[in-house]
Tab-separated table of C-alpha atoms in Angstrom:
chain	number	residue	atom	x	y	z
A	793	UNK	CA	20.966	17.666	-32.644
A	794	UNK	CA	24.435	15.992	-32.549
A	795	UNK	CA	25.487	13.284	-30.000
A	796	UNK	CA	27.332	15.706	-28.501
A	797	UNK	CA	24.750	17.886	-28.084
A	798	UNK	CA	22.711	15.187	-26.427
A	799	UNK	CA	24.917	14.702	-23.703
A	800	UNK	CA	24.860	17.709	-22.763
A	801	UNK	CA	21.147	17.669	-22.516
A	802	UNK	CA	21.809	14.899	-20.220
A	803	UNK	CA	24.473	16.501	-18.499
A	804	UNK	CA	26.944	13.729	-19.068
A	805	UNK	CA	29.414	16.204	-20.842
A	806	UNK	CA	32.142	14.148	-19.328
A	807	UNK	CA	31.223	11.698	-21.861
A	808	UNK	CA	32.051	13.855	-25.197
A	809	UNK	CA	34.354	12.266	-26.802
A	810	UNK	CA	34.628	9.324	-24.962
A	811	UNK	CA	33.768	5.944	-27.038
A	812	UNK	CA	30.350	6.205	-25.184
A	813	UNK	CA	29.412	8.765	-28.370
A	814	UNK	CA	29.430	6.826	-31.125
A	815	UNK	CA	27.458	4.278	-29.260
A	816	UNK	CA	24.971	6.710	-29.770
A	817	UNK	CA	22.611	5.891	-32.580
A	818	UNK	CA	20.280	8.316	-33.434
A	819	UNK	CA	17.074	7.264	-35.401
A	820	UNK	CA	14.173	8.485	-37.240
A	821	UNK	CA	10.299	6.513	-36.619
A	822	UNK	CA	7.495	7.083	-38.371
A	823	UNK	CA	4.344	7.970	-37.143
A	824	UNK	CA	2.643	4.743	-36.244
A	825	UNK	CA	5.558	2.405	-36.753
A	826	UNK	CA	7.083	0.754	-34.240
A	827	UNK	CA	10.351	-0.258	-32.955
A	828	UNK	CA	11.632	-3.952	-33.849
A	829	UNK	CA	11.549	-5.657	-30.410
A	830	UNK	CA	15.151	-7.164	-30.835
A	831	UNK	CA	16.888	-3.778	-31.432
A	832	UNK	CA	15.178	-2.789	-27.749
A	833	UNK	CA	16.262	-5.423	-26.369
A	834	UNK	CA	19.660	-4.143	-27.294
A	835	UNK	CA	18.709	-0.911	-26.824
A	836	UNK	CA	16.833	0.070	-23.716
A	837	UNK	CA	17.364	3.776	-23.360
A	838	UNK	CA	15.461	6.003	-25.570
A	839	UNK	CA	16.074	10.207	-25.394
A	840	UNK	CA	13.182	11.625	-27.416
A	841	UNK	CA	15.207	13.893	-29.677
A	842	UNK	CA	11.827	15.440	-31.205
A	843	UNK	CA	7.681	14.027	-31.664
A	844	UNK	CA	6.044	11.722	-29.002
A	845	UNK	CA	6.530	8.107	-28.385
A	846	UNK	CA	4.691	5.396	-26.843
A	847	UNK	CA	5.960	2.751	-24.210
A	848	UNK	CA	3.326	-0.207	-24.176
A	849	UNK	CA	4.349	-2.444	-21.429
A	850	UNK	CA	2.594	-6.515	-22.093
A	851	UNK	CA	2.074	-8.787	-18.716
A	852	UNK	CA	2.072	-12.607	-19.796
A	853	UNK	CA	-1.353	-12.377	-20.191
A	854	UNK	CA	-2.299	-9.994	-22.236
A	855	UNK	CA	-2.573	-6.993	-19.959
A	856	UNK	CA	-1.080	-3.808	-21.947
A	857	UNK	CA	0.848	-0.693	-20.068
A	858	UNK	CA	1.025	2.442	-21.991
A	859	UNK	CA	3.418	5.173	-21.079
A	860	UNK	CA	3.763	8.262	-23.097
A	861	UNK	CA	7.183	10.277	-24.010
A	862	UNK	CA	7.716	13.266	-25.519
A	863	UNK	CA	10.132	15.617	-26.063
A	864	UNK	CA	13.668	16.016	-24.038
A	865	UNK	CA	12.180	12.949	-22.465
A	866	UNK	CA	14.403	10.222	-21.378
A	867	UNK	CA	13.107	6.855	-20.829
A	868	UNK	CA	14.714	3.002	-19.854
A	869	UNK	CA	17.212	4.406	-17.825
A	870	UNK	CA	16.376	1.522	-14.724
A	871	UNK	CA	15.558	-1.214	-17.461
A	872	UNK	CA	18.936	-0.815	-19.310
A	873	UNK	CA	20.547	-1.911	-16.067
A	874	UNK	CA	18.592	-4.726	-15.381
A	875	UNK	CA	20.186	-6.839	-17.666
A	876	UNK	CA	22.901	-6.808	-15.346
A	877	UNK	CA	20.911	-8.383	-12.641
A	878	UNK	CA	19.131	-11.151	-14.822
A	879	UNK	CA	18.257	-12.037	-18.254
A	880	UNK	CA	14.581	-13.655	-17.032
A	881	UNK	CA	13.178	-9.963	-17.159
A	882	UNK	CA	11.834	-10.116	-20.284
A	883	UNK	CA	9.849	-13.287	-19.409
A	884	UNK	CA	7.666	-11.170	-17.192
A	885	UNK	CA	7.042	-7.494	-19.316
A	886	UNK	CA	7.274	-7.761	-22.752
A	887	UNK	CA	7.753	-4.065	-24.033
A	888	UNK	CA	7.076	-2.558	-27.331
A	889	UNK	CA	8.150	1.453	-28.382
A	890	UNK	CA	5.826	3.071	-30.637
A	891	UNK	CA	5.786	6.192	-32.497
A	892	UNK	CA	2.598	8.710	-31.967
A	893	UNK	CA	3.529	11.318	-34.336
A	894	UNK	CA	6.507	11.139	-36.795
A	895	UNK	CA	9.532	11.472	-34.214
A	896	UNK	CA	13.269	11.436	-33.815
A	897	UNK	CA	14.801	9.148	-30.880
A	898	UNK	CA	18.536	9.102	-29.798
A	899	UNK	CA	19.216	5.221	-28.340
A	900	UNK	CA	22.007	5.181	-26.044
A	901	UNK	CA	23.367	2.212	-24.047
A	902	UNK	CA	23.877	3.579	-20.793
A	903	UNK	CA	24.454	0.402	-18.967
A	904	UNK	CA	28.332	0.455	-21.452
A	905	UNK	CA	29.010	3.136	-19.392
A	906	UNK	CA	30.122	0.726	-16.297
A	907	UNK	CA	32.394	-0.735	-18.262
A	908	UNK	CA	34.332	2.162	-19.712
A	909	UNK	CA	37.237	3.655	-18.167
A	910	UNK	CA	37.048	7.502	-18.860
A	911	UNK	CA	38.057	10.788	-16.932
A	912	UNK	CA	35.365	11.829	-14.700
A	913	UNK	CA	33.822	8.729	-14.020
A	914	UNK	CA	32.764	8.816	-10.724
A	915	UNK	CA	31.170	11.786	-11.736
A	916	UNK	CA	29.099	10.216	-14.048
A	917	UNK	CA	28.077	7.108	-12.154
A	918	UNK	CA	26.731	9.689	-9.911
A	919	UNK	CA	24.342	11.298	-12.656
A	920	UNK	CA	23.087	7.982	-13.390
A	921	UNK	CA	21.884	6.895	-9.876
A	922	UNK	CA	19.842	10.143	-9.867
A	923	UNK	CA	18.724	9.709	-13.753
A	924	UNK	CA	17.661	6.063	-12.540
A	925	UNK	CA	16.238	7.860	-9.277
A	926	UNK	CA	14.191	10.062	-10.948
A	927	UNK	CA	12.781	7.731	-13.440
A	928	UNK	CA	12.011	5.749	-10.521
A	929	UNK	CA	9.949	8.501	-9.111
A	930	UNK	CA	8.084	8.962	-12.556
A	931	UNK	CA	6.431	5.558	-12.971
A	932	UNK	CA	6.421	4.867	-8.785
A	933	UNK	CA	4.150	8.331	-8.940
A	934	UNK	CA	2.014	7.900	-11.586
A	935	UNK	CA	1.360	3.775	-10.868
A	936	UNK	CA	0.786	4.893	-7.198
A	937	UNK	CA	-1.765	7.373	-7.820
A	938	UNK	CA	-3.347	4.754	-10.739
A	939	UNK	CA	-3.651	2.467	-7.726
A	940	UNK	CA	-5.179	4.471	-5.002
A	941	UNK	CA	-7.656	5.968	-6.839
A	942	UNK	CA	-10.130	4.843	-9.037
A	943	UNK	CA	-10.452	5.258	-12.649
A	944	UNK	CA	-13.166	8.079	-12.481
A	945	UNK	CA	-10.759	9.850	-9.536
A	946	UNK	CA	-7.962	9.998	-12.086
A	947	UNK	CA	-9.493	11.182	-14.960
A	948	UNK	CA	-10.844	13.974	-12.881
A	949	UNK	CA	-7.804	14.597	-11.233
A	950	UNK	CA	-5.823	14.448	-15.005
A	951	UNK	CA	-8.894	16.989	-16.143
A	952	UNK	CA	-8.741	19.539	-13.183
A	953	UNK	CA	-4.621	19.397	-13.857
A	954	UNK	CA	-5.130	20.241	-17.506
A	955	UNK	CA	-8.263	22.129	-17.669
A	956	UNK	CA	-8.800	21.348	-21.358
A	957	UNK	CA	-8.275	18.092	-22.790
A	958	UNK	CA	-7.656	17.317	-26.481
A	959	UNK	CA	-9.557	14.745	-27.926
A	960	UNK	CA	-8.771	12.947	-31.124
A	961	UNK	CA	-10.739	9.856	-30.002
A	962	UNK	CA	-11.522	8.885	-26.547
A	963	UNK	CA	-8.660	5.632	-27.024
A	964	UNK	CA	-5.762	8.492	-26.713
A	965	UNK	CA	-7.096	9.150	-23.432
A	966	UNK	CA	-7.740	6.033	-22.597
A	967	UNK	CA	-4.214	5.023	-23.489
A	968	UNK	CA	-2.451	7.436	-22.112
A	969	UNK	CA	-4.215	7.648	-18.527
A	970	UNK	CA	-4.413	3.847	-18.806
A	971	UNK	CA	-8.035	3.430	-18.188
A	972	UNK	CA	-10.258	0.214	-20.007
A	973	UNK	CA	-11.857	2.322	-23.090
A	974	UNK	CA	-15.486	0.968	-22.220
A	975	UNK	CA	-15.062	2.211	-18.706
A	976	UNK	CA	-13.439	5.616	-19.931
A	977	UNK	CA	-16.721	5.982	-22.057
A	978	UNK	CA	-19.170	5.580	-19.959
A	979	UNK	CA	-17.548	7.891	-17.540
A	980	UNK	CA	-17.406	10.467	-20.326
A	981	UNK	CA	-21.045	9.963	-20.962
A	982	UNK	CA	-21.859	9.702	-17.653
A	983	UNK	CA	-20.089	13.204	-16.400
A	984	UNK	CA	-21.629	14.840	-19.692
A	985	UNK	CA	-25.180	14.054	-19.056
A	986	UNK	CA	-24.656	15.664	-15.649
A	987	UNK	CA	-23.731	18.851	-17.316
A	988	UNK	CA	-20.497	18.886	-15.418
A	989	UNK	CA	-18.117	18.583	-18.220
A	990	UNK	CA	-18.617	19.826	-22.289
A	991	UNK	CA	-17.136	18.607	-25.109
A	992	UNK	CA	-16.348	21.274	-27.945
A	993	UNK	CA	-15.353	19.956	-31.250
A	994	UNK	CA	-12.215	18.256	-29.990
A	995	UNK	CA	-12.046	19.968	-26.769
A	996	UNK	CA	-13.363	18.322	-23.307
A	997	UNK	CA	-13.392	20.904	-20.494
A	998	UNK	CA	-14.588	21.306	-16.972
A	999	UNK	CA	-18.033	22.892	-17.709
A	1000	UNK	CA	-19.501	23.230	-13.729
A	1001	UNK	CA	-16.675	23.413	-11.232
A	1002	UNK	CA	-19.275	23.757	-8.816
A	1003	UNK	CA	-21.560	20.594	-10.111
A	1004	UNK	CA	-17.991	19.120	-9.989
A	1005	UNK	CA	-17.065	19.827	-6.319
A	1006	UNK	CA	-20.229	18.388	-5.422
A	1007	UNK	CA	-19.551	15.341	-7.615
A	1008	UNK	CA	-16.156	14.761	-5.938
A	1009	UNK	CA	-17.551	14.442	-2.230
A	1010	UNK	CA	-18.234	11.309	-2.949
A	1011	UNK	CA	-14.601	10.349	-3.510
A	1012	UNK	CA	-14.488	11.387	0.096
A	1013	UNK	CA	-14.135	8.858	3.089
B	301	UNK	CA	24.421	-8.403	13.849
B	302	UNK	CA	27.159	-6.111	13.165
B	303	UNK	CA	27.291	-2.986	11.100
B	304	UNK	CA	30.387	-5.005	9.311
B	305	UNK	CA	27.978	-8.128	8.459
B	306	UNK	CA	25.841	-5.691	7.443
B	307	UNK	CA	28.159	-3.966	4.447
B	308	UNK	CA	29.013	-7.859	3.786
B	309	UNK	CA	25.286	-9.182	3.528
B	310	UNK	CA	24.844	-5.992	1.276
B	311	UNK	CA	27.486	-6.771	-0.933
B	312	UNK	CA	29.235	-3.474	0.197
B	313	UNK	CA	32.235	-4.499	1.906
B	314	UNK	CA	34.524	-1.481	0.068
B	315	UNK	CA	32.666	0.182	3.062
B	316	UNK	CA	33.791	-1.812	5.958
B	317	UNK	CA	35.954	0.644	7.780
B	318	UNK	CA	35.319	3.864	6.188
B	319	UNK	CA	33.011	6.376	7.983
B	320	UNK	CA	30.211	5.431	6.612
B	321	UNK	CA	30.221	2.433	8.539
B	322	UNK	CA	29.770	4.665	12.185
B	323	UNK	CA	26.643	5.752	10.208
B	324	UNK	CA	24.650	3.104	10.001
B	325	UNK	CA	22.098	3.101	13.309
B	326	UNK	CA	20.773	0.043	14.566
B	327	UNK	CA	17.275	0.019	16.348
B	328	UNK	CA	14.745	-2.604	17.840
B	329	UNK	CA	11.421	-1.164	17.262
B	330	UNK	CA	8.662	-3.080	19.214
B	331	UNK	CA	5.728	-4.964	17.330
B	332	UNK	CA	3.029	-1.794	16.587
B	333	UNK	CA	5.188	0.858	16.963
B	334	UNK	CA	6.239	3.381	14.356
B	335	UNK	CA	9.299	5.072	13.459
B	336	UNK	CA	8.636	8.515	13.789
B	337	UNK	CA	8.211	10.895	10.838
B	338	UNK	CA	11.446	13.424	11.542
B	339	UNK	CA	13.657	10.244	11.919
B	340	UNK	CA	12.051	8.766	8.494
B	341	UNK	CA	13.001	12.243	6.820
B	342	UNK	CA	16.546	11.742	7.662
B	343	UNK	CA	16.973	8.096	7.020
B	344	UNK	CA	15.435	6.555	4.348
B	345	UNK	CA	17.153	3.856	3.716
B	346	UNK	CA	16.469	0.364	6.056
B	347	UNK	CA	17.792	-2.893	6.132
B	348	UNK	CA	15.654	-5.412	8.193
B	349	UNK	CA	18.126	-7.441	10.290
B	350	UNK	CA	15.016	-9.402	11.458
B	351	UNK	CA	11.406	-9.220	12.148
B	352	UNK	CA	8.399	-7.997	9.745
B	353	UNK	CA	7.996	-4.127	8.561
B	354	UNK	CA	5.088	-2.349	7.031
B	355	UNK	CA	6.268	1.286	4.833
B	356	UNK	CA	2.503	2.753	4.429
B	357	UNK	CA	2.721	5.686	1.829
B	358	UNK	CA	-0.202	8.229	2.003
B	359	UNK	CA	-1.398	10.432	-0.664
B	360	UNK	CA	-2.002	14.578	-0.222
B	361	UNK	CA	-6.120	12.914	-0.087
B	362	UNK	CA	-6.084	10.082	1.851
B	363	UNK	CA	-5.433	7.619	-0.183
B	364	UNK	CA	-2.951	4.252	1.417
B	365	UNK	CA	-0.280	2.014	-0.116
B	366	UNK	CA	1.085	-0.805	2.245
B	367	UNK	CA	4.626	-2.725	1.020
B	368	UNK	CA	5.227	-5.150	3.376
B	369	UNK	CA	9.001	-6.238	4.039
B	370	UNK	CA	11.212	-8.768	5.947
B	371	UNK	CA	14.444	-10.087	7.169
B	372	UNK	CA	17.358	-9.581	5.036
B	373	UNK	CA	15.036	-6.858	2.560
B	374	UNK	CA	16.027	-3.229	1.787
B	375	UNK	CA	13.948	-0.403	1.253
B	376	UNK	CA	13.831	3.515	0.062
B	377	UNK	CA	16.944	3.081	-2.119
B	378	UNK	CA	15.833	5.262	-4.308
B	379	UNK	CA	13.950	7.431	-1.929
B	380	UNK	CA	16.999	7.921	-0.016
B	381	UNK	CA	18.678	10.004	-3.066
B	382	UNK	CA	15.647	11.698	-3.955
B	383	UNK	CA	16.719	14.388	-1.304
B	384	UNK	CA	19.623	15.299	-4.092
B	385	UNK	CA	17.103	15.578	-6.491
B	386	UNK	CA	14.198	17.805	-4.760
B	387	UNK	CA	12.915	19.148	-1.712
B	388	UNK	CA	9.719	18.210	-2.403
B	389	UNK	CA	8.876	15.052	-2.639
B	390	UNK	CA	7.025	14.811	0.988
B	391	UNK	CA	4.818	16.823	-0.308
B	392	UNK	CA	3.046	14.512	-3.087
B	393	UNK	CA	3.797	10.776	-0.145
B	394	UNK	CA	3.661	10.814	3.060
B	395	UNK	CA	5.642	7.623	4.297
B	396	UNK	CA	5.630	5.876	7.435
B	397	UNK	CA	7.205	2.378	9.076
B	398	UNK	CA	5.227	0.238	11.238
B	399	UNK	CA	6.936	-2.651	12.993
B	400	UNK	CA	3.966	-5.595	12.333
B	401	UNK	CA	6.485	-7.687	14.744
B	402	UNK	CA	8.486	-7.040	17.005
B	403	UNK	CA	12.068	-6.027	14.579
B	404	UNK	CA	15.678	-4.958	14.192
B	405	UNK	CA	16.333	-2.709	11.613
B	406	UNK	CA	19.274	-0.767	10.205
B	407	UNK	CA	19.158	2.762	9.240
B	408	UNK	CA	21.767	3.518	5.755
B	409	UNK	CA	22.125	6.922	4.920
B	410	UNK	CA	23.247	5.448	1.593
B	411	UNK	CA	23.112	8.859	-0.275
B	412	UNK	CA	25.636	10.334	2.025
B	413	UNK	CA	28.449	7.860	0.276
B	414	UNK	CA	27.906	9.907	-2.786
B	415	UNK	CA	30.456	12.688	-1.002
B	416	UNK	CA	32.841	10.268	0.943
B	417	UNK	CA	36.177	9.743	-0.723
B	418	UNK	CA	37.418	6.064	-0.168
B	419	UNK	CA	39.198	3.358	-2.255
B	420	UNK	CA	36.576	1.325	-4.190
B	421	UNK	CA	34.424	4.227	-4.467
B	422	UNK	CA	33.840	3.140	-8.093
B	423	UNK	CA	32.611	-0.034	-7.109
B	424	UNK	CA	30.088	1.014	-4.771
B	425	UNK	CA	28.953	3.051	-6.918
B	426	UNK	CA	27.656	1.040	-9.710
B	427	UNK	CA	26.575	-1.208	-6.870
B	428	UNK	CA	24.216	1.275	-5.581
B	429	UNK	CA	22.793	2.137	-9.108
B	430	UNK	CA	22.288	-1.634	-9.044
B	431	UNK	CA	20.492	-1.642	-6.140
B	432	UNK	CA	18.171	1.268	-7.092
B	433	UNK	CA	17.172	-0.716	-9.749
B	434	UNK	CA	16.526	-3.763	-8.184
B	435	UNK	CA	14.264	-1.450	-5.684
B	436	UNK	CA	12.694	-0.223	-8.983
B	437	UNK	CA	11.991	-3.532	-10.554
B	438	UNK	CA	10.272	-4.793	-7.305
B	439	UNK	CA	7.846	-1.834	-6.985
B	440	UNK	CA	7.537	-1.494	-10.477
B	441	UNK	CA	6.431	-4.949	-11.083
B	442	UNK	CA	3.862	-5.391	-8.299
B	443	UNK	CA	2.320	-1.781	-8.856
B	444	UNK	CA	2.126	-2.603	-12.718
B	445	UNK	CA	0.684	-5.959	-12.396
B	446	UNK	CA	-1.905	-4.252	-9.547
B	447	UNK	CA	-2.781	-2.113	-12.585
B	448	UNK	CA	-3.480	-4.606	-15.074
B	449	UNK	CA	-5.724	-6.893	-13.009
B	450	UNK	CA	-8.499	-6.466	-11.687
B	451	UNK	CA	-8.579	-6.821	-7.411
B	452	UNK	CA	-9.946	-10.376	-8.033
B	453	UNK	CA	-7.130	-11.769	-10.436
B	454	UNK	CA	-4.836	-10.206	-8.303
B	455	UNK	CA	-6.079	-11.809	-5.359
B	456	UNK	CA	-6.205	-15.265	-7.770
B	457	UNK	CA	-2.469	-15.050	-8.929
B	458	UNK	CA	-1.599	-14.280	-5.086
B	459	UNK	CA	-3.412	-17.852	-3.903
B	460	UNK	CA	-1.888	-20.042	-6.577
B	461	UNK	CA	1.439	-18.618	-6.238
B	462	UNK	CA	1.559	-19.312	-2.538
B	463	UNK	CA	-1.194	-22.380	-2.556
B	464	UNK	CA	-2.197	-21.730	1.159
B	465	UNK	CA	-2.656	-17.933	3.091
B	466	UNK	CA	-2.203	-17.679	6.742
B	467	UNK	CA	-5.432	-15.213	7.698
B	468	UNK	CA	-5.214	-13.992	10.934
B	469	UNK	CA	-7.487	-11.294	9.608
B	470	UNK	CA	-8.745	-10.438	6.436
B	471	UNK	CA	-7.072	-6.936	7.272
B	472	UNK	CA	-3.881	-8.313	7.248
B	473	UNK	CA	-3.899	-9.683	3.780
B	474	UNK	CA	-6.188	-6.918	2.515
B	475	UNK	CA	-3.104	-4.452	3.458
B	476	UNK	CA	-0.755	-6.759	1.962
B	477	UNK	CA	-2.479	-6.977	-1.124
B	478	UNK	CA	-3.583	-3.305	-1.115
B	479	UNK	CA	-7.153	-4.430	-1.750
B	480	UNK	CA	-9.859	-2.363	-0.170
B	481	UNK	CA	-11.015	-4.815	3.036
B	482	UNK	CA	-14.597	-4.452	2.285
B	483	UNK	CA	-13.941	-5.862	-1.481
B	484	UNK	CA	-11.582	-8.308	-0.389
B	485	UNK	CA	-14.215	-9.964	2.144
B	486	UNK	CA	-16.939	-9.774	-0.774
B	487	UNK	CA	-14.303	-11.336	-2.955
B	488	UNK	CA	-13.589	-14.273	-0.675
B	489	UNK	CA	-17.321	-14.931	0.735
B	490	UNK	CA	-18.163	-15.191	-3.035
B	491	UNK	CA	-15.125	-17.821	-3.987
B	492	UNK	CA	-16.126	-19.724	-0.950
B	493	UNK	CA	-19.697	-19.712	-1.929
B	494	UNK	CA	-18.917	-21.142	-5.032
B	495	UNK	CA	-16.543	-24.078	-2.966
B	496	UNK	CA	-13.340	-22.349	-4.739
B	497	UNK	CA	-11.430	-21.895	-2.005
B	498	UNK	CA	-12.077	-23.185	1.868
B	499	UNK	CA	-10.463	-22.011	5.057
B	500	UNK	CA	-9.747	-23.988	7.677
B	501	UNK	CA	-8.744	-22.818	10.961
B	502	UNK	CA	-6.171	-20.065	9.939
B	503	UNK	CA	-5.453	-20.907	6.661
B	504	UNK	CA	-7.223	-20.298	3.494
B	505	UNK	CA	-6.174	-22.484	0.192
B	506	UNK	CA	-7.254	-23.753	-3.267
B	507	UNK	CA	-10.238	-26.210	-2.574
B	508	UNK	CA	-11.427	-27.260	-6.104
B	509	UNK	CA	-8.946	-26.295	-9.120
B	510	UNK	CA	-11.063	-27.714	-11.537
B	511	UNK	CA	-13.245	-24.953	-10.401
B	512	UNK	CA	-10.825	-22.418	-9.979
B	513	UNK	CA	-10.067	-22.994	-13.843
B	514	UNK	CA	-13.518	-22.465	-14.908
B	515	UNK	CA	-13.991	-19.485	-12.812
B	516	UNK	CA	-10.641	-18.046	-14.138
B	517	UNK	CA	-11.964	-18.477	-18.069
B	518	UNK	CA	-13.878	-14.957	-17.576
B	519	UNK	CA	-10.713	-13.292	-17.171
B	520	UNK	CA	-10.246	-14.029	-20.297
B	521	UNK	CA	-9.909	-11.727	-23.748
């Protein structure tokens, strides 16, 4: 995939060509290594060109925030802006970017864009208040939900959504739908020994939709 | 206040003058009353000239989220683009204002300067994707740190940062802090119990750091 190519993705075509392309830089990561944190600092926006990245977000202390990325997936697009506002943001969140599978990410300063003058401009400031917008919408709807329901409402919520779940080890869940691993266990265990979900080599489904109905009334006020 | 000081308070004054200006409604909205839900749908943008708002966001299930805001804050800066984005976002949140005291508010159809055509346009422009992400930072922040600690530390970090709480009702801070009411009142019988914290008349503050400290080491890793 060219630069080029990635705008386009992005429809931000007025930017081919521009000096906004070779700002570009387009990287491979290897499964399980991570990004240095001083290039993200530089770097905030991350398009995931191909493979599956991981956003873990630190609170001062110690609490971790995982997002995950995949694909087509665009991701910093509020944060790269922010240094705009203040530089103290990176005493609150510390944020690391690591790489789930072997992947290839395209980093592109889109906060440089402000200070370019280039045909089509206003065009393109547009696209990025809905870009920032809709990655607003992302993490506001997923740390919404996290927050009105509880853990074991989630995970059966994430389970009814996908049906079948794919389980390496029960810490990819628990990373991904940010639930405490103990806690994610022993609501594994818990909704096993009821016989209303099965695990099948590496495959957790719904097993009882009916034993699980009546397990959600409880959820109910 | 005039829709002029508005613009200016905003950091917006490219606006002063241009249409957009006759579009901004002001409204006193007495203490307990709510905006209604059509008028919300139009505008979603509001600047509180003075007084002390409540947005409540509901989930399709029942499920609350209280953000409480006051003079000189603005909210649903992102929301109010969201409309260019998709239809359905109503769907997934239900939102609606309260006035917790009596309040003067200004409705910004912000979105709608997208379209106008006016000298500065530029400007306002990056100003607005500044403002989304200032919007974005604030919710992201407190619903991120919500999902890190646990009710109690939140409720912890909330005391010490503001060393006394005015209570009129536990209700009121329980909404504030989007804690469920009946584990907030466990939560504070317990640290008063213990001689943690003490209220007297209508306030509730730190009554024994030392013991705070101690009680804060099983937060701990």
């Amino acid at each position: 995939m060219t630069k080029a190519e990635i705008l386009s993705k992005l429809n931000l075509e007025e930017l081919i060509g521009t000096p906004f392309e070779n700002m570009i830089d387009i990287t491979k990561i290897k499964r399980g290594s991570s990004v240095y944190y001083e290039r993200l600092k530089e770097f905030n926006t991350c398009y995931i060109i191909e493979g599956h990245i991981q956003h873990i977000v630190y609170t001062p202390d110690g609490g971790e925030f995982y997002r995950d990325l995949y694909e087509d997936e665009i991701t910093g697009v509020n944060f790269c802006f922010s240094k705009k506002i203040s530089q103290e943001r990176f005493r609150l969140f510390d944020v690391d970017i690591v790489a789930k599978e072997d992947s290839k990410i395209a980093y592109l300063p889109l906060d440089k864009i402000m200070d370019l003058e280039f045909k089509g401009k206003s065009a393109v400031l547009k696209k990025l208040i809905m870009m920032g917008v809709e990655d607003h919408f992302k993490e506001f709807k997923y740390l919404l939900l996290k927050n009105v329901y509880s853990d074991e409402q989630f995970f059966i919520k994430h389970l009814e959504k996908c049906q079948t779940i794919d389980i390496g080890s029960t810490r990819i869940i628990s990373e991904h739908l940010n639930i405490n691993l103990r806690t994610l266990q022993r609501l594994l265990k818990n909704l096993q020994d009821q016989g209303i979900i099965e695990r099948t080599g590496d495959k957790l489904s719904i097993k009882d939709p009916v034993k699980l109905g009546k397990y959600k009334e409880k959820f109910e006020k």
